[in-house]
Amino acid sequence: MTDHGLETYALTKRFGRTTALAGVDLALPRGQVLGLLGPNGAGKTTVIRILATLLRPDTGTARVAGYDVVRQPAEVRRRIALSGQHTSVDEELDGRANLIMIGQLLDLTRRDAAHRADDLLARFGLTEVGGRRVAAYSGGMRRRLDLAASLVGRPQVVFLDEPSVGLDPGKREELWQLIRDLGADGVTVLLTTQYLEEADALADLITVIDQGKVVAAGTPAELKHQVGGHTVTVRVTDPADADRVAALLAAVTGRSPERATRQQLAVPVNQDDDFFQITAQLRDQDVDVSELSLRLPSLDEVFRALTRPATVAPTPQRP
Amino acid sequence: MTTLTHTVDMSPRRGARWLRHSLVLARRSLAKTSRNPGVIINGVVTPALFLVLFLYLFGNAVAGTTDEYLQYLFPGILVMGAGLTGLVSTGTNINIDLKNGVTDRFRSLPISRLAPLLGSVLADLVRYLGAVVILFLIGLALGFRAQGGLVAVIAALGLAVLFGFCLSWITVLIGVTLKSAEAVLAFSFLTFLPLQLGSSLATPTVSLPGWLQAWVNINPVTSVMDACRALLNGTPAGAPLATTLIWCAAIFVIFCPLAVWSYGRRDM
């Protein structure tokens, strides 16, 4: 038996004429967090539904916690938990009753289920609203309850389908911390997301999928290296400085910057040190800058970089 | 952070797990009904309206007096109450669960695929019982006299509830199969008219034109109503009772496995 928390081999799934998955391979060691990154319709949810035994793959195999999802679904269900894209708690019951119900379905006595519910409510900061109907919960509270409901059975593998969709940044941070705690507890986590930032913040490994196929896989560092890491954006106050800055950026990074507007230039950097060099040289050359930033590539940029041959766009020459 | 204040035994318990899980889910369904008792009200108010309307519209014409007509009409209304409660609750509740993700969680838990459906239907049993008892009290208030004795009354109420239970599995199948709760409701009401009204509810079968008589005679609802009427009025109930039990068994044996099967294969 392998020591993989989950692994899939050549997974395919069609819905009518639509190919949802066209051969997906995944491998994740126990206790690690895998970020499954891709745009809407890439097949992320289909992967999760197959691994959670809700959907049968057309071909290929998938094992979760060492058990085949098609041949041993009962063994898999005993070890997994699913936290959906859409909230999967009962709106008409209160939060505590939701958790108690799950506990009883997992064969706890009512008393033990109540204890487990109270522990989880406390851990997720929901003790005070435990007696309130879920329909009255805020988005963040609901998401936390959903995650708590997933943990009632102490699962070995947890699936989180777009866990932070619709949360404001503060609540998202809060949720991220809870997900990190799962990893620290030795739980294997598969989370899907549309945001590189989220995968980067949480995942040990990232697999990028698009149109049902794996486009790239690796650690966040490997992946960022593959797509050119961070991007430096410079907005000059005076458009007349733009050419001078373009030359400066090209000299430091060895790439031609892209010009979004007459005043704004962007260039991918490979080493963190590049940013400091750029800052230093801008100061030395006394360029007046209205914006200067270092950011991760957007998902668009990642896909462009991963799905197209790596050519350096020529800088448009302006008269 | 992860320190737990309670030690909890997580090892699986023995026994009829599917039954225990069904009861847990039935309690969930009833908790929702107690917060939103509209379903029972619907199962009581609609039949009660039919009762009062038919009684005073047709009573004198059909039976000579409203008192006499009440003895004929009321048992059928009880059956309608049981049938109607299931019609609006089971199918729509299951359909709503399927859409909002709760079902995904149930289906990814190590519980029998039967449990969520059986839970819902068991909760219905309690709701039917509620509806039927309230209706019976309304009937008594209007002057209905059960001449068959207490045992016969219990048997009649039980028969109505049993029939509702078997009918539930049809609505479960509809709830699992159709796309939206609105469609489930619309479909259910389409079946309501021919099944509940196209029966011996309001007038004895013999007075109907031939084509309608043919339908009414094969309609299982007719035999349930006839059996309840015979039991409550203290007349021989053997034949309709036997037909009713055969219908109940047939509906259950066909639709329960079909509903569970299509619930299990949804998406699979």
Coordinates of N, CA, C and O in Angstrom, one line a residue, chain B residues 91-227:
Chain B
G91 N -41.8 14.8 -1.3 CA -41.2 15.1 -2.6 C -40.4 16.4 -2.6 O -39.3 16.4 -3.0
T92 N -41.1 17.5 -2.1 CA -40.4 18.7 -2.2 C -39.2 18.8 -1.3 O -38.2 19.3 -1.6
N93 N -39.3 18.3 -0.1 CA -38.2 18.3 0.9 C -37.0 17.6 0.3 O -35.9 18.1 0.4
I94 N -37.2 16.4 -0.2 CA -36.1 15.7 -0.8 C -35.4 16.4 -1.9 O -34.2 16.5 -2.1
N95 N -36.3 17.0 -2.8 CA -35.8 17.7 -3.9 C -35.0 18.9 -3.5 O -33.9 19.2 -4.0
I96 N -35.4 19.6 -2.4 CA -34.7 20.8 -1.9 C -33.3 20.4 -1.4 O -32.3 21.0 -1.6
D97 N -33.3 19.3 -0.6 CA -32.1 18.7 -0.1 C -31.1 18.4 -1.2 O -29.9 18.7 -1.1
L98 N -31.6 17.8 -2.3 CA -30.7 17.4 -3.3 C -30.1 18.6 -4.0 O -28.9 18.5 -4.4
K99 N -30.8 19.7 -4.0 CA -30.2 20.9 -4.7 C -29.3 21.7 -3.8 O -28.3 22.3 -4.3
N100 N -29.5 21.7 -2.5 CA -28.7 22.7 -1.7 C -27.4 22.1 -1.1 O -26.7 22.8 -0.4
G101 N -27.1 20.8 -1.4 CA -25.8 20.3 -1.0 C -25.9 19.4 0.2 O -24.9 18.8 0.5
V102 N -27.0 19.5 1.0 CA -27.1 18.7 2.2 C -27.0 17.2 1.8 O -26.3 16.4 2.4
T103 N -27.6 16.8 0.7 CA -27.6 15.4 0.2 C -26.2 15.0 -0.1 O -25.8 13.8 0.1
D104 N -25.4 15.9 -0.7 CA -24.0 15.5 -1.0 C -23.3 15.1 0.3 O -22.5 14.2 0.3
R105 N -23.5 15.8 1.4 CA -22.9 15.5 2.6 C -23.4 14.1 3.1 O -22.6 13.3 3.5
F106 N -24.7 13.9 3.0 CA -25.3 12.6 3.5 C -24.6 11.5 2.6 O -24.3 10.4 3.2
R107 N -24.5 11.7 1.3 CA -24.1 10.6 0.5 C -22.6 10.4 0.6 O -22.1 9.4 0.2
S108 N -21.8 11.4 1.2 CA -20.4 11.1 1.4 C -20.2 10.6 2.8 O -19.0 10.4 3.2
L109 N -21.3 10.4 3.6 CA -21.1 9.8 4.9 C -21.3 8.3 4.8 O -21.9 7.8 3.9
P110 N -20.7 7.6 5.8 CA -20.8 6.1 5.7 C -22.1 5.6 6.2 O -22.2 4.9 7.2
I111 N -23.2 6.1 5.6 CA -24.6 5.6 6.0 C -25.3 5.0 4.8 O -24.9 5.3 3.7
S112 N -26.3 4.2 5.1 CA -27.0 3.6 4.0 C -27.7 4.6 3.1 O -28.2 5.6 3.6
R113 N -27.8 4.3 1.8 CA -28.5 5.2 0.9 C -30.0 5.3 1.2 O -30.7 6.1 0.7
L114 N -30.4 4.2 1.9 CA -31.9 4.2 2.2 C -32.2 5.2 3.3 O -33.3 5.7 3.3
A115 N -31.2 5.5 4.2 CA -31.6 6.2 5.4 C -32.2 7.6 5.2 O -33.2 7.9 5.8
P116 N -31.6 8.4 4.3 CA -32.2 9.8 4.1 C -33.7 9.7 3.6 O -34.5 10.5 4.0
L117 N -33.9 8.7 2.7 CA -35.3 8.6 2.2 C -36.2 8.0 3.2 O -37.3 8.5 3.5
L118 N -35.8 6.9 3.9 CA -36.6 6.3 4.9 C -36.9 7.3 6.0 O -38.0 7.4 6.6
G119 N -35.9 8.1 6.4 CA -36.0 9.1 7.4 C -37.1 10.1 7.1 O -38.0 10.4 7.9
S120 N -37.1 10.5 5.8 CA -38.1 11.5 5.4 C -39.5 10.9 5.4 O -40.5 11.5 5.9
V121 N -39.6 9.6 5.0 CA -40.9 9.0 5.0 C -41.4 8.7 6.4 O -42.6 8.8 6.7
L122 N -40.5 8.3 7.3 CA -40.9 8.0 8.6 C -41.5 9.3 9.3 O -42.4 9.3 10.0
A123 N -40.8 10.4 9.0 CA -41.3 11.7 9.5 C -42.7 12.0 9.0 O -43.5 12.5 9.7
D124 N -42.9 11.6 7.7 CA -44.2 11.8 7.1 C -45.3 11.0 7.9 O -46.4 11.5 8.1
L125 N -44.9 9.8 8.3 CA -45.9 9.0 9.1 C -46.4 9.8 10.3 O -47.6 9.8 10.5
V126 N -45.5 10.5 11.0 CA -45.9 11.3 12.1 C -46.8 12.4 11.7 O -47.8 12.7 12.3
R127 N -46.4 13.0 10.5 CA -47.2 14.2 10.0 C -48.6 13.7 9.6 O -49.6 14.4 9.9
Y128 N -48.7 12.5 9.0 CA -50.0 12.0 8.6 C -50.8 11.8 9.8 O -52.0 12.1 9.8
L129 N -50.2 11.2 10.8 CA -50.9 10.9 12.0 C -51.5 12.2 12.6 O -52.7 12.2 13.0
G130 N -50.6 13.2 12.6 CA -51.1 14.5 13.1 C -52.3 15.0 12.3 O -53.3 15.4 12.9
A131 N -52.2 15.0 11.0 CA -53.2 15.5 10.1 C -54.5 14.7 10.3 O -55.6 15.2 10.4
V132 N -54.4 13.3 10.4 CA -55.5 12.5 10.4 C -56.3 12.6 11.8 O -57.5 12.7 11.8
V133 N -55.5 12.8 12.8 CA -56.1 13.0 14.2 C -56.9 14.3 14.2 O -58.0 14.4 14.7
I134 N -56.2 15.4 13.7 CA -56.9 16.7 13.7 C -58.2 16.6 12.9 O -59.2 17.1 13.3
L135 N -58.1 16.0 11.7 CA -59.2 15.9 10.9 C -60.4 15.1 11.6 O -61.5 15.4 11.4
F136 N -59.9 14.0 12.3 CA -61.0 13.2 12.9 C -61.7 14.0 14.0 O -62.9 13.9 14.1
L137 N -60.9 14.9 14.7 CA -61.6 15.7 15.7 C -62.6 16.7 15.0 O -63.6 17.0 15.5
I138 N -62.1 17.3 13.9 CA -63.0 18.2 13.1 C -64.3 17.4 12.7 O -65.4 17.9 12.9
G139 N -64.1 16.2 12.3 CA -65.3 15.3 11.9 C -66.2 15.1 13.0 O -67.5 15.3 12.9
L140 N -65.7 14.8 14.2 CA -66.5 14.6 15.4 C -67.3 15.9 15.7 O -68.5 15.9 16.1
A141 N -66.6 17.1 15.6 CA -67.2 18.3 15.9 C -68.4 18.6 15.0 O -69.4 19.2 15.4
L142 N -68.3 18.2 13.7 CA -69.3 18.4 12.7 C -70.5 17.4 12.9 O -71.5 17.5 12.3
G143 N -70.3 16.4 13.8 CA -71.4 15.5 14.1 C -71.2 14.1 13.6 O -72.1 13.3 13.5
F144 N -69.9 13.8 13.1 CA -69.7 12.4 12.6 C -69.7 11.4 13.8 O -69.2 11.7 14.8
R145 N -70.4 10.3 13.5 CA -70.5 9.3 14.6 C -69.9 8.0 14.1 O -70.3 7.4 13.1
A146 N -68.8 7.6 14.7 CA -68.1 6.3 14.4 C -68.9 5.2 15.0 O -68.9 5.0 16.2
Q147 N -69.5 4.4 14.1 CA -70.4 3.3 14.6 C -69.7 2.0 14.8 O -70.2 1.0 15.3
G148 N -68.4 1.9 14.3 CA -67.7 0.7 14.3 C -67.0 0.4 15.6 O -66.4 -0.7 15.7
G149 N -66.9 1.3 16.5 CA -66.2 1.1 17.8 C -64.8 1.6 17.7 O -64.3 2.0 16.6
L150 N -64.1 1.6 18.9 CA -62.8 2.2 19.0 C -61.8 1.5 18.1 O -60.9 2.1 17.5
V151 N -61.8 0.1 18.2 CA -60.8 -0.6 17.4 C -61.0 -0.3 15.9 O -60.0 -0.1 15.2
A152 N -62.2 -0.2 15.5 CA -62.4 0.1 14.1 C -61.9 1.5 13.7 O -61.3 1.7 12.6
V153 N -62.1 2.4 14.6 CA -61.6 3.8 14.4 C -60.1 3.8 14.3 O -59.5 4.4 13.3
I154 N -59.4 3.1 15.2 CA -57.9 3.0 15.1 C -57.5 2.3 13.9 O -56.6 2.7 13.2
A155 N -58.2 1.3 13.5 CA -57.9 0.5 12.2 C -58.1 1.5 11.0 O -57.2 1.5 10.1
A156 N -59.1 2.3 11.0 CA -59.4 3.2 9.9 C -58.3 4.2 9.8 O -57.7 4.5 8.7
L157 N -57.9 4.8 10.9 CA -56.9 5.9 10.9 C -55.6 5.2 10.5 O -54.8 5.8 9.7
G158 N -55.3 4.0 11.0 CA -54.1 3.3 10.7 C -54.0 3.0 9.2 O -52.9 3.1 8.6
L159 N -55.1 2.6 8.6 CA -55.2 2.3 7.2 C -54.8 3.5 6.4 O -54.1 3.5 5.4
A160 N -55.4 4.7 6.7 CA -55.2 5.9 6.0 C -53.7 6.3 6.1 O -53.1 6.6 5.1
V161 N -53.1 6.1 7.3 CA -51.7 6.5 7.4 C -50.8 5.5 6.7 O -49.9 5.9 6.0
L162 N -51.2 4.2 6.7 CA -50.4 3.2 5.9 C -50.4 3.5 4.5 O -49.4 3.4 3.8
F163 N -51.6 3.9 4.0 CA -51.7 4.2 2.5 C -50.9 5.4 2.2 O -50.1 5.4 1.2
G164 N -50.9 6.4 3.1 CA -50.1 7.6 2.9 C -48.6 7.2 2.8 O -47.8 7.7 2.0
F165 N -48.2 6.3 3.7 CA -46.8 5.9 3.8 C -46.4 5.2 2.4 O -45.3 5.5 1.9
C166 N -47.2 4.4 1.9 CA -46.9 3.7 0.6 C -46.9 4.7 -0.5 O -46.0 4.7 -1.4
L167 N -47.9 5.6 -0.5 CA -47.9 6.6 -1.5 C -46.7 7.5 -1.5 O -46.2 8.0 -2.5
S168 N -46.1 7.7 -0.3 CA -44.9 8.6 -0.1 C -43.8 8.1 -1.0 O -43.1 9.0 -1.5
W169 N -43.7 6.8 -1.2 CA -42.5 6.3 -2.0 C -42.7 6.8 -3.5 O -41.6 7.0 -4.1
I170 N -43.9 7.0 -3.9 CA -44.1 7.5 -5.3 C -43.6 9.0 -5.3 O -42.9 9.4 -6.2
T171 N -44.0 9.8 -4.3 CA -43.6 11.2 -4.3 C -42.1 11.3 -4.1 O -41.4 12.2 -4.6
V172 N -41.5 10.3 -3.3 CA -40.0 10.3 -3.1 C -39.4 10.1 -4.5 O -38.4 10.9 -4.9
L173 N -39.9 9.2 -5.3 CA -39.3 8.9 -6.6 C -39.4 10.2 -7.5 O -38.5 10.6 -8.1
I174 N -40.6 10.8 -7.4 CA -40.8 12.0 -8.2 C -39.8 13.1 -7.7 O -39.1 13.8 -8.5
G175 N -39.7 13.2 -6.4 CA -38.8 14.2 -5.8 C -37.3 14.0 -6.2 O -36.6 15.0 -6.4
V176 N -36.9 12.8 -6.3 CA -35.5 12.5 -6.7 C -35.3 12.7 -8.2 O -34.2 13.1 -8.6
T177 N -36.4 12.4 -8.9 CA -36.2 12.5 -10.4 C -36.3 13.9 -11.0 O -35.5 14.2 -11.9
L178 N -37.3 14.7 -10.5 CA -37.5 15.9 -11.2 C -36.5 17.0 -10.8 O -35.8 16.9 -9.7
K179 N -36.4 18.0 -11.6 CA -35.3 19.0 -11.4 C -35.5 20.0 -10.3 O -34.7 20.4 -9.6
S180 N -36.8 20.5 -10.2 CA -37.0 21.6 -9.2 C -38.2 21.3 -8.3 O -39.1 20.5 -8.7
A181 N -38.2 21.9 -7.2 CA -39.3 21.7 -6.2 C -40.6 22.1 -6.7 O -41.6 21.5 -6.5
E182 N -40.6 23.2 -7.6 CA -41.8 23.7 -8.2 C -42.4 22.6 -9.1 O -43.6 22.4 -9.1
A183 N -41.5 22.0 -9.9 CA -42.0 20.9 -10.8 C -42.6 19.8 -10.0 O -43.6 19.2 -10.4
V184 N -41.9 19.4 -8.9 CA -42.4 18.3 -8.0 C -43.8 18.7 -7.5 O -44.8 17.8 -7.6
L185 N -44.0 19.9 -7.1 CA -45.3 20.3 -6.6 C -46.4 20.3 -7.7 O -47.5 19.8 -7.5
A186 N -46.0 20.8 -8.8 CA -47.0 20.9 -10.0 C -47.4 19.4 -10.4 O -48.6 19.1 -10.5
F187 N -46.4 18.6 -10.5 CA -46.6 17.2 -10.9 C -47.5 16.5 -9.8 O -48.5 15.8 -10.2
S188 N -47.2 16.8 -8.5 CA -48.0 16.1 -7.5 C -49.4 16.5 -7.5 O -50.3 15.7 -7.3
F189 N -49.7 17.8 -7.8 CA -51.1 18.3 -7.8 C -51.8 17.8 -9.0 O -53.0 17.6 -9.0
L190 N -51.1 17.5 -10.1 CA -51.7 16.9 -11.3 C -52.3 15.6 -11.0 O -53.3 15.2 -11.4
T191 N -51.5 14.8 -10.2 CA -51.9 13.5 -9.8 C -53.0 13.5 -8.7 O -53.8 12.6 -8.6
F192 N -53.1 14.7 -8.0 CA -54.0 14.8 -6.9 C -55.5 14.7 -7.4 O -56.3 14.0 -6.9
L193 N -55.7 15.4 -8.5 CA -57.1 15.5 -9.0 C -57.7 14.2 -9.3 O -58.7 13.7 -8.8
P194 N -57.1 13.4 -10.3 CA -57.7 12.2 -10.7 C -57.7 11.1 -9.5 O -58.6 10.4 -9.4
L195 N -56.6 11.1 -8.7 CA -56.5 10.1 -7.7 C -57.5 10.4 -6.6 O -58.2 9.5 -6.1
Q196 N -57.4 11.6 -6.0 CA -58.2 11.8 -4.8 C -59.7 12.2 -5.1 O -60.6 11.7 -4.4
L197 N -59.9 13.0 -6.2 CA -61.3 13.3 -6.5 C -62.0 12.3 -7.4 O -63.2 12.1 -7.3
G198 N -61.2 11.7 -8.2 CA -61.7 10.7 -9.1 C -61.9 9.3 -8.4 O -61.4 8.3 -8.8
S199 N -62.6 9.4 -7.3 CA -62.7 8.2 -6.4 C -64.1 8.1 -5.9 O -65.0 8.9 -6.3
S200 N -64.3 7.3 -4.9 CA -65.6 7.2 -4.3 C -65.8 8.2 -3.2 O -66.7 8.1 -2.4
L201 N -64.9 9.3 -3.2 CA -64.9 10.3 -2.2 C -66.3 10.9 -1.9 O -66.9 10.9 -0.8
A202 N -66.9 11.5 -3.0 CA -68.1 12.3 -2.9 C -69.4 11.6 -3.1 O -70.4 11.9 -2.5
T203 N -69.4 10.6 -4.0 CA -70.6 9.9 -4.3 C -70.3 8.4 -4.5 O -69.3 8.0 -5.0
P204 N -71.3 7.6 -4.2 CA -71.1 6.1 -4.4 C -70.9 5.8 -5.9 O -71.4 6.5 -6.8
T205 N -70.0 4.9 -6.2 CA -69.6 4.6 -7.5 C -70.8 4.3 -8.5 O -70.7 4.7 -9.7
V206 N -71.8 3.7 -8.0 CA -72.9 3.2 -8.9 C -73.6 4.4 -9.6 O -74.2 4.2 -10.7
S207 N -73.5 5.6 -9.0 CA -74.2 6.7 -9.6 C -73.5 7.4 -10.7 O -74.0 8.3 -11.3
L208 N -72.2 6.9 -11.0 CA -71.4 7.6 -12.0 C -71.6 7.1 -13.4 O -72.0 5.9 -13.5
P209 N -71.3 7.9 -14.4 CA -71.4 7.4 -15.8 C -70.3 6.3 -16.0 O -69.3 6.3 -15.3
G210 N -70.5 5.4 -17.0 CA -69.7 4.2 -17.2 C -68.2 4.5 -17.3 O -67.4 3.8 -16.6
W211 N -67.8 5.5 -18.1 CA -66.3 5.7 -18.3 C -65.7 6.1 -17.0 O -64.6 5.7 -16.6
L212 N -66.4 6.9 -16.2 CA -65.8 7.4 -14.9 C -65.8 6.3 -13.9 O -64.9 6.1 -13.1
Q213 N -66.9 5.5 -14.0 CA -67.0 4.3 -13.1 C -65.8 3.4 -13.2 O -65.3 2.9 -12.3
A214 N -65.5 3.2 -14.5 CA -64.3 2.3 -14.8 C -63.1 2.7 -14.1 O -62.4 2.0 -13.5
W215 N -62.8 4.0 -14.2 CA -61.6 4.6 -13.6 C -61.7 4.5 -12.1 O -60.8 4.1 -11.4
V216 N -62.8 5.0 -11.5 CA -63.0 5.0 -10.1 C -62.8 3.6 -9.5 O -62.3 3.5 -8.4
N217 N -63.3 2.6 -10.2 CA -63.2 1.3 -9.7 C -61.8 0.7 -9.6 O -61.5 -0.1 -8.7
I218 N -61.0 1.2 -10.6 CA -59.6 0.6 -10.5 C -58.7 1.6 -9.6 O -57.6 1.2 -9.3
N219 N -59.1 2.8 -9.3 CA -58.4 3.7 -8.6 C -58.1 3.2 -7.1 O -59.1 2.9 -6.4
P220 N -56.9 2.9 -6.7 CA -56.6 2.4 -5.4 C -57.2 3.3 -4.3 O -57.6 2.8 -3.2
V221 N -57.3 4.6 -4.5 CA -57.8 5.5 -3.5 C -59.3 5.1 -3.2 O -59.7 5.2 -2.0
T222 N -60.0 4.7 -4.2 CA -61.4 4.2 -3.9 C -61.5 3.1 -2.9 O -62.3 3.2 -2.0
S223 N -60.6 2.1 -3.1 CA -60.7 1.0 -2.1 C -60.3 1.4 -0.7 O -60.9 0.9 0.3
V224 N -59.3 2.3 -0.6 CA -58.9 2.8 0.7 C -60.1 3.5 1.4 O -60.4 3.3 2.5
M225 N -60.7 4.4 0.6 CA -61.8 5.2 1.1 C -63.0 4.3 1.5 O -63.6 4.4 2.5
D226 N -63.3 3.3 0.6 CA -64.3 2.3 0.9 C -64.1 1.6 2.2 O -65.0 1.3 3.0
A227 N -62.8 1.1 2.3 CA -62.4 0.3 3.5 C -62.6 1.2 4.8 O -63.1 0.7 5.8

